[in-house]
CSV table of C-alpha atoms in Angstrom, one decimal:
chain,number,residue,atom,x,y,z
U,1,UNK,CA,-111.8,1.9,108.2
U,2,UNK,CA,-114.5,-0.6,109.3
U,3,UNK,CA,-118.1,0.5,108.7
U,4,UNK,CA,-120.1,-2.7,108.9
U,5,UNK,CA,-120.6,-5.6,111.4
U,6,UNK,CA,-119.3,-9.0,110.4
U,7,UNK,CA,-120.6,-12.4,111.6
U,8,UNK,CA,-117.5,-12.9,113.7
U,9,UNK,CA,-118.2,-9.8,115.7
U,10,UNK,CA,-121.0,-11.4,117.8
U,11,UNK,CA,-121.6,-14.2,120.2
U,12,UNK,CA,-124.8,-15.8,118.8
U,13,UNK,CA,-125.1,-18.4,121.6
U,14,UNK,CA,-128.8,-18.7,122.6
U,15,UNK,CA,-129.6,-15.5,120.7
U,16,UNK,CA,-132.5,-15.2,118.3
U,17,UNK,CA,-131.2,-14.3,114.8
U,18,UNK,CA,-133.3,-13.1,111.9
U,19,UNK,CA,-131.5,-14.2,108.7
U,20,UNK,CA,-132.6,-12.5,105.5
U,21,UNK,CA,-131.5,-14.7,102.7
U,22,UNK,CA,-132.4,-14.6,99.0
U,23,UNK,CA,-133.6,-18.1,98.1
U,24,UNK,CA,-135.8,-16.8,95.2
U,25,UNK,CA,-135.3,-19.6,92.7
U,26,UNK,CA,-136.6,-20.8,89.3
U,27,UNK,CA,-139.7,-22.9,89.6
U,28,UNK,CA,-141.1,-25.2,87.0
U,29,UNK,CA,-144.4,-27.2,87.4
U,30,UNK,CA,-144.5,-26.1,91.0
U,31,UNK,CA,-141.0,-27.4,91.9
U,32,UNK,CA,-137.7,-25.6,92.5
U,33,UNK,CA,-135.2,-26.4,89.7
U,34,UNK,CA,-132.0,-24.9,91.0
U,35,UNK,CA,-130.4,-25.0,94.5
U,36,UNK,CA,-127.6,-22.7,93.6
U,37,UNK,CA,-128.8,-19.9,96.0
U,38,UNK,CA,-129.4,-22.4,98.8
U,39,UNK,CA,-125.8,-23.7,98.6
U,40,UNK,CA,-124.5,-20.1,98.5
U,41,UNK,CA,-125.9,-19.3,102.0
U,42,UNK,CA,-125.1,-22.6,103.6
U,43,UNK,CA,-121.8,-21.4,105.2
U,44,UNK,CA,-123.7,-18.5,107.0
U,45,UNK,CA,-126.5,-20.8,108.2
U,46,UNK,CA,-124.0,-23.5,109.4
U,47,UNK,CA,-121.9,-20.8,111.3
U,48,UNK,CA,-125.0,-19.4,113.1
U,49,UNK,CA,-126.4,-22.9,114.1
U,50,UNK,CA,-122.9,-24.2,115.1
U,51,UNK,CA,-122.6,-21.1,117.3
U,52,UNK,CA,-125.9,-21.8,119.1
U,53,UNK,CA,-128.2,-19.3,117.4
U,54,UNK,CA,-132.0,-19.7,117.4
U,55,UNK,CA,-132.4,-19.1,113.7
U,56,UNK,CA,-135.3,-17.5,111.9
U,57,UNK,CA,-134.7,-17.7,108.1
U,58,UNK,CA,-136.7,-15.4,105.8
U,59,UNK,CA,-136.8,-15.1,102.0
U,60,UNK,CA,-139.1,-13.9,99.2
U,61,UNK,CA,-140.1,-15.9,96.2
U,62,UNK,CA,-141.2,-14.2,93.0
U,63,UNK,CA,-144.0,-11.6,93.0
U,64,UNK,CA,-147.8,-11.8,93.4
U,65,UNK,CA,-149.7,-13.4,90.4
U,66,UNK,CA,-146.6,-14.9,88.8
U,67,UNK,CA,-146.4,-18.6,88.0
U,68,UNK,CA,-143.4,-19.1,90.4
U,69,UNK,CA,-145.1,-17.2,93.3
U,70,UNK,CA,-145.2,-20.1,95.7
U,71,UNK,CA,-144.9,-20.8,99.4
U,72,UNK,CA,-141.6,-21.5,101.1
U,73,UNK,CA,-142.5,-25.0,102.1
U,74,UNK,CA,-140.2,-26.6,99.5
U,75,UNK,CA,-137.5,-24.0,100.3
U,76,UNK,CA,-137.5,-25.3,103.9
U,77,UNK,CA,-137.4,-28.9,102.7
U,78,UNK,CA,-134.5,-28.3,100.3
U,79,UNK,CA,-132.5,-26.5,103.0
U,80,UNK,CA,-133.2,-29.3,105.5
U,81,UNK,CA,-131.7,-31.8,103.0
U,82,UNK,CA,-128.6,-29.7,102.3
U,83,UNK,CA,-128.0,-28.9,106.0
U,84,UNK,CA,-128.7,-32.4,107.3
U,85,UNK,CA,-131.1,-31.1,110.0
U,86,UNK,CA,-134.7,-30.0,110.0
U,87,UNK,CA,-135.6,-26.4,109.0
U,88,UNK,CA,-139.2,-26.2,110.0
U,89,UNK,CA,-141.6,-24.4,107.6
U,90,UNK,CA,-143.8,-21.9,109.5
U,91,UNK,CA,-146.9,-21.0,107.5
U,92,UNK,CA,-146.9,-17.4,108.8
U,93,UNK,CA,-144.7,-14.2,108.6
U,94,UNK,CA,-145.3,-12.0,111.6
U,95,UNK,CA,-148.7,-13.2,112.9
U,96,UNK,CA,-149.2,-15.0,116.2
U,97,UNK,CA,-148.2,-18.4,114.8
U,98,UNK,CA,-144.8,-17.1,113.7
U,99,UNK,CA,-144.2,-15.1,116.9
U,100,UNK,CA,-145.0,-18.0,119.1
U,101,UNK,CA,-142.8,-20.3,117.2
U,102,UNK,CA,-139.9,-17.8,117.2
U,103,UNK,CA,-140.3,-17.4,121.0
U,104,UNK,CA,-140.2,-21.1,121.6
U,105,UNK,CA,-137.0,-21.7,119.5
U,106,UNK,CA,-134.1,-23.5,121.1
U,107,UNK,CA,-130.4,-22.9,120.5
U,108,UNK,CA,-129.3,-24.6,117.2
U,109,UNK,CA,-132.9,-24.8,115.8
U,110,UNK,CA,-133.9,-23.2,112.6
U,111,UNK,CA,-137.3,-22.2,111.1
U,112,UNK,CA,-138.3,-20.9,107.7
U,113,UNK,CA,-141.0,-18.2,107.6
U,114,UNK,CA,-143.6,-18.0,104.8
U,115,UNK,CA,-142.8,-16.2,101.5
U,116,UNK,CA,-142.2,-12.6,102.7
U,117,UNK,CA,-144.0,-11.3,99.6
U,118,UNK,CA,-147.2,-12.8,100.9
U,119,UNK,CA,-147.1,-9.7,103.2
U,120,UNK,CA,-148.3,-6.5,101.3
U,121,UNK,CA,-145.7,-4.3,103.1
U,122,UNK,CA,-142.9,-6.4,101.6
U,123,UNK,CA,-143.9,-5.7,98.0
U,124,UNK,CA,-143.2,-2.0,97.9
U,125,UNK,CA,-139.9,-0.1,98.0
U,126,UNK,CA,-139.8,2.5,100.7
U,127,UNK,CA,-137.2,4.5,102.6
U,128,UNK,CA,-135.7,3.0,105.7
U,129,UNK,CA,-137.8,5.2,108.0
U,130,UNK,CA,-141.0,3.9,106.4
U,131,UNK,CA,-139.8,0.3,106.5
U,132,UNK,CA,-139.0,0.7,110.2
U,133,UNK,CA,-142.7,1.6,111.0
U,134,UNK,CA,-144.2,-1.4,109.2
U,135,UNK,CA,-146.2,-4.0,111.1
U,136,UNK,CA,-143.7,-6.5,109.9
U,137,UNK,CA,-140.8,-4.8,111.7
U,138,UNK,CA,-142.7,-3.7,114.8
U,139,UNK,CA,-144.1,-7.2,115.4
U,140,UNK,CA,-140.8,-9.1,114.9
U,141,UNK,CA,-138.2,-6.6,116.4
U,142,UNK,CA,-139.0,-7.4,120.0
U,143,UNK,CA,-138.3,-11.1,119.5
U,144,UNK,CA,-135.0,-10.7,117.7
U,145,UNK,CA,-131.4,-10.0,119.1
U,146,UNK,CA,-129.5,-9.8,115.8
U,147,UNK,CA,-130.1,-9.5,112.2
U,148,UNK,CA,-127.9,-11.1,109.6
U,149,UNK,CA,-128.4,-10.1,105.9
U,150,UNK,CA,-127.0,-12.5,103.3
U,151,UNK,CA,-129.4,-11.4,100.5
U,152,UNK,CA,-127.0,-9.8,98.1
U,153,UNK,CA,-129.2,-10.4,95.1
U,154,UNK,CA,-131.9,-8.2,96.8
U,155,UNK,CA,-129.5,-5.5,98.1
U,156,UNK,CA,-130.6,-2.9,95.6
U,157,UNK,CA,-134.1,-2.9,97.1
U,158,UNK,CA,-135.4,-1.0,100.1
U,159,UNK,CA,-138.0,-3.2,101.8
U,160,UNK,CA,-138.9,-3.9,105.5
U,161,UNK,CA,-137.1,-7.3,105.8
U,162,UNK,CA,-134.0,-5.9,104.1
U,163,UNK,CA,-133.4,-2.5,105.8
U,164,UNK,CA,-136.2,-2.1,108.4
U,165,UNK,CA,-134.3,-3.4,111.4
U,166,UNK,CA,-131.1,-1.4,110.8
U,167,UNK,CA,-131.5,1.1,113.6
U,168,UNK,CA,-133.3,-1.3,115.9
U,169,UNK,CA,-131.0,-4.2,116.0
U,170,UNK,CA,-127.3,-4.8,115.2
U,171,UNK,CA,-127.2,-6.0,111.5
U,172,UNK,CA,-124.2,-8.0,110.2
U,173,UNK,CA,-123.2,-9.1,106.8
U,174,UNK,CA,-123.4,-12.9,106.1
U,175,UNK,CA,-120.5,-14.6,104.5
U,176,UNK,CA,-122.0,-14.5,101.1
U,177,UNK,CA,-122.8,-10.8,101.3
U,178,UNK,CA,-119.2,-10.2,102.4
U,179,UNK,CA,-117.8,-12.3,99.6
U,180,UNK,CA,-120.0,-10.5,97.0
U,181,UNK,CA,-119.2,-7.0,98.1
U,182,UNK,CA,-115.5,-7.7,98.3
U,183,UNK,CA,-115.3,-9.3,94.8
U,184,UNK,CA,-117.3,-6.5,93.2
U,185,UNK,CA,-115.3,-3.8,95.0
U,186,UNK,CA,-112.1,-5.4,93.9
U,187,UNK,CA,-113.2,-5.4,90.2
U,188,UNK,CA,-114.7,-1.8,90.3
U,189,UNK,CA,-112.1,0.0,92.5
U,190,UNK,CA,-108.9,-1.9,92.1
U,191,UNK,CA,-109.2,-3.8,88.8
U,192,UNK,CA,-106.1,-4.3,86.7
U,193,UNK,CA,-106.1,-3.0,83.1
U,194,UNK,CA,-107.3,-3.8,80.5
U,195,UNK,CA,-110.7,-3.7,82.3
U,196,UNK,CA,-113.3,-5.2,80.1
U,197,UNK,CA,-117.1,-5.1,80.8
U,198,UNK,CA,-119.3,-7.6,78.9
U,199,UNK,CA,-123.0,-6.6,78.9
U,200,UNK,CA,-125.7,-8.7,77.4
U,201,UNK,CA,-129.2,-9.9,78.3
U,202,UNK,CA,-132.4,-7.9,78.3
U,203,UNK,CA,-131.8,-5.3,81.1
U,204,UNK,CA,-130.9,-2.6,78.6
U,205,UNK,CA,-131.6,0.4,80.7
U,206,UNK,CA,-129.6,-0.9,83.7
U,207,UNK,CA,-126.7,-1.8,81.3
U,208,UNK,CA,-126.7,1.7,79.8
U,209,UNK,CA,-126.3,3.1,83.3
U,210,UNK,CA,-123.3,0.8,83.9
U,211,UNK,CA,-121.7,1.7,80.6
U,212,UNK,CA,-122.1,5.4,81.3
U,213,UNK,CA,-120.8,5.2,84.9
U,214,UNK,CA,-117.7,3.0,84.3
U,215,UNK,CA,-116.5,4.9,81.3
U,216,UNK,CA,-117.1,8.3,82.8
U,217,UNK,CA,-115.4,7.4,86.0
U,218,UNK,CA,-112.6,5.6,84.1
U,219,UNK,CA,-113.3,2.3,85.7
U,220,UNK,CA,-113.4,0.4,82.3
U,221,UNK,CA,-111.2,0.4,79.2
U,222,UNK,CA,-113.6,-1.5,76.8
U,223,UNK,CA,-117.2,-2.6,76.7
U,224,UNK,CA,-118.3,-5.7,74.7
U,225,UNK,CA,-122.0,-6.0,74.1
U,226,UNK,CA,-124.4,-8.8,73.2
U,227,UNK,CA,-128.1,-9.7,73.7
U,228,UNK,CA,-130.6,-6.9,73.5
U,229,UNK,CA,-127.9,-4.5,74.9
U,230,UNK,CA,-125.8,-5.2,71.8
U,231,UNK,CA,-128.8,-4.7,69.5
U,232,UNK,CA,-129.6,-1.3,70.9
U,233,UNK,CA,-126.0,-0.1,70.5
U,234,UNK,CA,-125.9,-1.6,67.0
U,235,UNK,CA,-128.9,0.5,66.0
U,236,UNK,CA,-127.3,3.5,67.7
U,237,UNK,CA,-124.3,3.0,65.5
U,238,UNK,CA,-126.6,3.4,62.5
U,239,UNK,CA,-127.0,-0.2,61.3
U,240,UNK,CA,-130.4,-1.4,60.3
U,241,UNK,CA,-131.4,-4.6,62.1
U,242,UNK,CA,-134.4,-5.4,59.9
U,243,UNK,CA,-138.2,-5.1,60.3
U,244,UNK,CA,-138.7,-8.2,62.5
U,245,UNK,CA,-136.1,-7.1,65.0
U,246,UNK,CA,-137.1,-3.5,65.1
U,247,UNK,CA,-140.7,-4.5,65.6
U,248,UNK,CA,-139.7,-6.7,68.5
U,249,UNK,CA,-137.6,-4.0,70.1
U,250,UNK,CA,-140.5,-1.5,69.7
U,251,UNK,CA,-142.8,-3.9,71.6
U,252,UNK,CA,-140.3,-4.2,74.4
U,253,UNK,CA,-140.0,-0.3,74.6
U,254,UNK,CA,-136.3,-0.5,73.7
U,255,UNK,CA,-136.3,1.9,70.7
U,256,UNK,CA,-136.6,4.9,73.1
U,257,UNK,CA,-133.3,3.9,74.6
U,258,UNK,CA,-131.4,4.2,71.2
U,259,UNK,CA,-131.0,8.0,71.6
U,260,UNK,CA,-129.3,7.5,75.0
U,261,UNK,CA,-127.0,4.8,73.5
U,262,UNK,CA,-126.2,7.3,70.7
U,263,UNK,CA,-125.2,10.0,73.3
U,264,UNK,CA,-122.9,7.4,75.0
U,265,UNK,CA,-121.3,6.5,71.7
U,266,UNK,CA,-120.8,10.2,70.8
U,267,UNK,CA,-118.7,10.5,74.0
U,268,UNK,CA,-117.0,7.0,74.1
U,269,UNK,CA,-117.3,5.5,70.6
U,270,UNK,CA,-114.1,3.5,70.3
U,271,UNK,CA,-114.5,1.9,73.7
U,272,UNK,CA,-117.9,0.2,72.9
U,273,UNK,CA,-117.8,-2.9,70.7
U,274,UNK,CA,-120.9,-4.3,69.1
U,275,UNK,CA,-121.5,-7.6,67.2
U,276,UNK,CA,-120.3,-7.8,63.6
U,277,UNK,CA,-122.6,-10.7,62.9
U,278,UNK,CA,-125.8,-12.2,64.3
U,279,UNK,CA,-127.5,-15.6,64.2
U,280,UNK,CA,-131.1,-16.2,63.3
U,281,UNK,CA,-133.5,-19.1,63.2
U,282,UNK,CA,-133.9,-19.7,59.5
U,283,UNK,CA,-136.5,-22.4,59.0
U,284,UNK,CA,-135.4,-24.3,62.1
U,285,UNK,CA,-131.6,-24.0,61.7
U,286,UNK,CA,-129.0,-21.5,62.9
U,287,UNK,CA,-127.8,-19.2,60.1
U,288,UNK,CA,-125.3,-16.5,60.7
U,289,UNK,CA,-125.6,-13.1,59.0
U,290,UNK,CA,-122.8,-10.6,58.6
U,291,UNK,CA,-124.0,-7.1,59.2
U,292,UNK,CA,-122.2,-5.9,56.1
U,293,UNK,CA,-123.4,-8.7,53.7
U,294,UNK,CA,-126.4,-8.9,51.4
U,295,UNK,CA,-127.9,-11.6,53.5
U,296,UNK,CA,-128.8,-8.8,55.9
U,297,UNK,CA,-132.2,-8.7,54.3
U,298,UNK,CA,-133.1,-11.9,56.2
U,299,UNK,CA,-133.2,-9.8,59.3
U,300,UNK,CA,-136.5,-8.3,58.0
U,301,UNK,CA,-138.2,-11.6,58.6
U,302,UNK,CA,-136.1,-13.5,61.1
U,303,UNK,CA,-135.4,-12.5,64.8
U,304,UNK,CA,-131.9,-12.3,66.1
U,305,UNK,CA,-131.3,-15.0,68.6
U,306,UNK,CA,-127.5,-14.9,69.2
U,307,UNK,CA,-124.3,-13.2,68.2
U,308,UNK,CA,-122.3,-14.8,65.4
U,309,UNK,CA,-119.1,-16.8,65.4
U,310,UNK,CA,-116.9,-13.9,64.1
U,311,UNK,CA,-118.1,-11.7,67.0
U,312,UNK,CA,-117.3,-14.5,69.4
U,313,UNK,CA,-113.8,-14.8,68.0
U,314,UNK,CA,-113.2,-11.0,68.2
U,315,UNK,CA,-114.5,-10.9,71.8
U,316,UNK,CA,-112.5,-14.0,72.8
U,317,UNK,CA,-109.2,-12.3,71.7
U,318,UNK,CA,-110.0,-9.3,73.8
U,319,UNK,CA,-111.1,-11.3,76.9
U,320,UNK,CA,-108.0,-13.6,76.8
U,321,UNK,CA,-105.8,-10.5,77.2
U,322,UNK,CA,-107.9,-8.7,79.8
U,323,UNK,CA,-106.7,-7.9,83.4
U,324,UNK,CA,-110.2,-7.6,84.9
U,325,UNK,CA,-113.6,-8.8,83.5
U,326,UNK,CA,-117.1,-7.9,84.6
U,327,UNK,CA,-119.9,-9.7,82.8
U,328,UNK,CA,-123.6,-9.6,83.1
U,329,UNK,CA,-126.3,-11.2,81.0
U,330,UNK,CA,-126.2,-13.8,78.1
U,331,UNK,CA,-125.3,-13.1,74.5
U,332,UNK,CA,-128.4,-14.7,73.1
U,333,UNK,CA,-131.2,-17.2,73.7
U,334,UNK,CA,-128.9,-19.8,75.3
U,335,UNK,CA,-131.8,-22.0,76.4
U,336,UNK,CA,-131.9,-23.3,72.8
U,337,UNK,CA,-128.7,-25.2,72.3
U,338,UNK,CA,-128.0,-23.9,68.7
U,339,UNK,CA,-128.2,-20.3,70.0
U,340,UNK,CA,-126.0,-20.9,73.1
U,341,UNK,CA,-122.8,-20.6,71.0
U,342,UNK,CA,-122.3,-16.9,71.7
U,343,UNK,CA,-123.0,-17.1,75.5
U,344,UNK,CA,-120.9,-20.3,75.9
U,345,UNK,CA,-118.1,-19.0,73.7
U,346,UNK,CA,-117.8,-15.7,75.6
U,347,UNK,CA,-118.1,-17.2,79.1
U,348,UNK,CA,-115.6,-19.9,78.2
U,349,UNK,CA,-113.1,-17.2,77.1
U,350,UNK,CA,-113.7,-15.4,80.4
U,351,UNK,CA,-113.0,-18.7,82.3
U,352,UNK,CA,-109.8,-19.3,80.3
U,353,UNK,CA,-108.6,-15.7,80.8
U,354,UNK,CA,-106.1,-15.0,83.5
U,355,UNK,CA,-108.1,-11.9,84.4
U,356,UNK,CA,-109.9,-11.5,87.7
U,357,UNK,CA,-113.5,-12.0,86.6
U,358,UNK,CA,-116.9,-11.4,88.1
U,359,UNK,CA,-120.0,-12.8,86.3
U,360,UNK,CA,-123.6,-12.3,87.4
U,361,UNK,CA,-127.2,-12.4,86.5
U,362,UNK,CA,-129.6,-15.3,86.8
U,363,UNK,CA,-129.5,-16.3,83.2
U,364,UNK,CA,-125.7,-16.0,83.1
U,365,UNK,CA,-125.4,-18.3,86.2
U,366,UNK,CA,-127.8,-20.8,84.6
U,367,UNK,CA,-125.7,-21.0,81.5
U,368,UNK,CA,-122.4,-21.3,83.4
U,369,UNK,CA,-123.8,-24.3,85.3
U,370,UNK,CA,-125.6,-25.8,82.4
U,371,UNK,CA,-122.5,-25.8,80.2
U,372,UNK,CA,-120.0,-26.6,83.0
U,373,UNK,CA,-118.0,-23.5,82.5
U,374,UNK,CA,-115.1,-23.2,85.0
U,375,UNK,CA,-112.3,-20.7,85.8
U,376,UNK,CA,-114.4,-17.7,86.6
U,377,UNK,CA,-113.1,-15.9,89.7
U,378,UNK,CA,-116.4,-14.9,91.2
U,379,UNK,CA,-119.9,-15.9,90.1
U,380,UNK,CA,-122.3,-13.4,91.6
U,381,UNK,CA,-125.8,-14.4,92.9
U,382,UNK,CA,-127.2,-11.0,92.0
U,383,UNK,CA,-128.1,-9.7,88.5
U,384,UNK,CA,-130.0,-6.4,89.2
U,385,UNK,CA,-127.9,-5.8,92.4
U,386,UNK,CA,-124.7,-6.2,90.5
U,387,UNK,CA,-125.7,-3.9,87.7
U,388,UNK,CA,-126.8,-1.2,90.3
U,389,UNK,CA,-123.4,-1.6,92.0
U,390,UNK,CA,-121.4,-1.1,88.8
U,391,UNK,CA,-123.8,1.8,87.8
U,392,UNK,CA,-122.4,3.6,90.9
U,393,UNK,CA,-125.7,3.6,92.7
U,394,UNK,CA,-126.0,3.4,96.4
U,395,UNK,CA,-127.4,0.0,97.4
U,396,UNK,CA,-130.0,0.4,100.2
U,397,UNK,CA,-128.9,-2.8,102.0
U,398,UNK,CA,-125.2,-1.6,102.1
U,399,UNK,CA,-126.4,1.7,103.4
U,400,UNK,CA,-128.4,-0.1,106.1
U,401,UNK,CA,-125.3,-2.0,107.2
U,402,UNK,CA,-123.5,1.3,107.6
U,403,UNK,CA,-126.4,2.9,109.6
U,404,UNK,CA,-126.6,-0.1,111.9
U,405,UNK,CA,-122.9,0.0,112.5
U,406,UNK,CA,-123.1,3.7,113.3
U,407,UNK,CA,-126.1,3.1,115.7
U,408,UNK,CA,-124.6,0.1,117.6
U,409,UNK,CA,-120.9,0.2,117.0
U,410,UNK,CA,-119.9,2.1,120.1
U,411,UNK,CA,-122.4,0.4,122.4
U,412,UNK,CA,-121.0,-3.0,121.3
U,413,UNK,CA,-117.4,-1.9,121.4
U,414,UNK,CA,-117.2,-2.1,117.5
């Protein structure tokens, strides 16, 4: 049963389309360092322009007071290069300058609004009704015919640009959004057994929600852990990770999650695998420490930066025999080559596996591209959004699509 509009449902010729993309990208020394998210939305942008839309592109970039909180001028430049046509940067969001430029757009033209988070209303998460009443939505809605949302990576947020137009204008999924939702739904609802979830990185709380949800709802057969997620479960299993690591975890506020991890283990113990060895930086070189060996005392002084080779081998065997794999987050500090062994080893095994695989999270994607890992069925552009999805939470943007379809479906013969 259809419950959302798709791009192909509408005639965009000479219509003004507000496209919410997520082009939030890593920035170093004031320059964007990855165009992965730009490439991901190109099919949607090309489709709209080829079909005669007057296109208004909007994205956020970082948050106030952070080093990568920059204007979208370079975003417009980068997109122009990839598209082979100008995307004009408009140094405004919903003020007179932006509104006049939107009104004067011609079919097949595209503009890029200023960083949405330069608007205070766009920094808070509010229910759809509140988003609808913002100046942002009230000023732009009269100028727009259709809304297309392709910002999957932001779909777990409820902000004016993401959900505010849902009851005011027909809102359709972009091609990227459709591809993401379809891959994640396939893994979650229809995944073939054995279904293995690999959870690493630093988003421990979100990962615990995923573990609890997929095991309780019988959507997963086995969970492999690494990164800080693996360390929290290792502590919960009763292993001592040494003073240096416990201190670090205390600073990060992770020790208070150990009780929750223990409760999950009480219920699902054999289904959750934790590392058997870890790698530390011992005077500038990688040294691996078996959790059951005497060398374990080194963990008092040296921080864990990766999972060890024995863990990688154990995980590899499981992944090569999986039917479905969902992975989020790296196994260690992969930015340092000697500590990328865990992340690269695990992701390579996922790529070699015959399983249908979904991998997401900004750091995961960065390591996949950096180490040329191939064979993964679907690389998701969203980390937090993907975790929310597998935690069984309702994503505000997916709800907004449904509401928009309910509001306009009959009128438009949907």
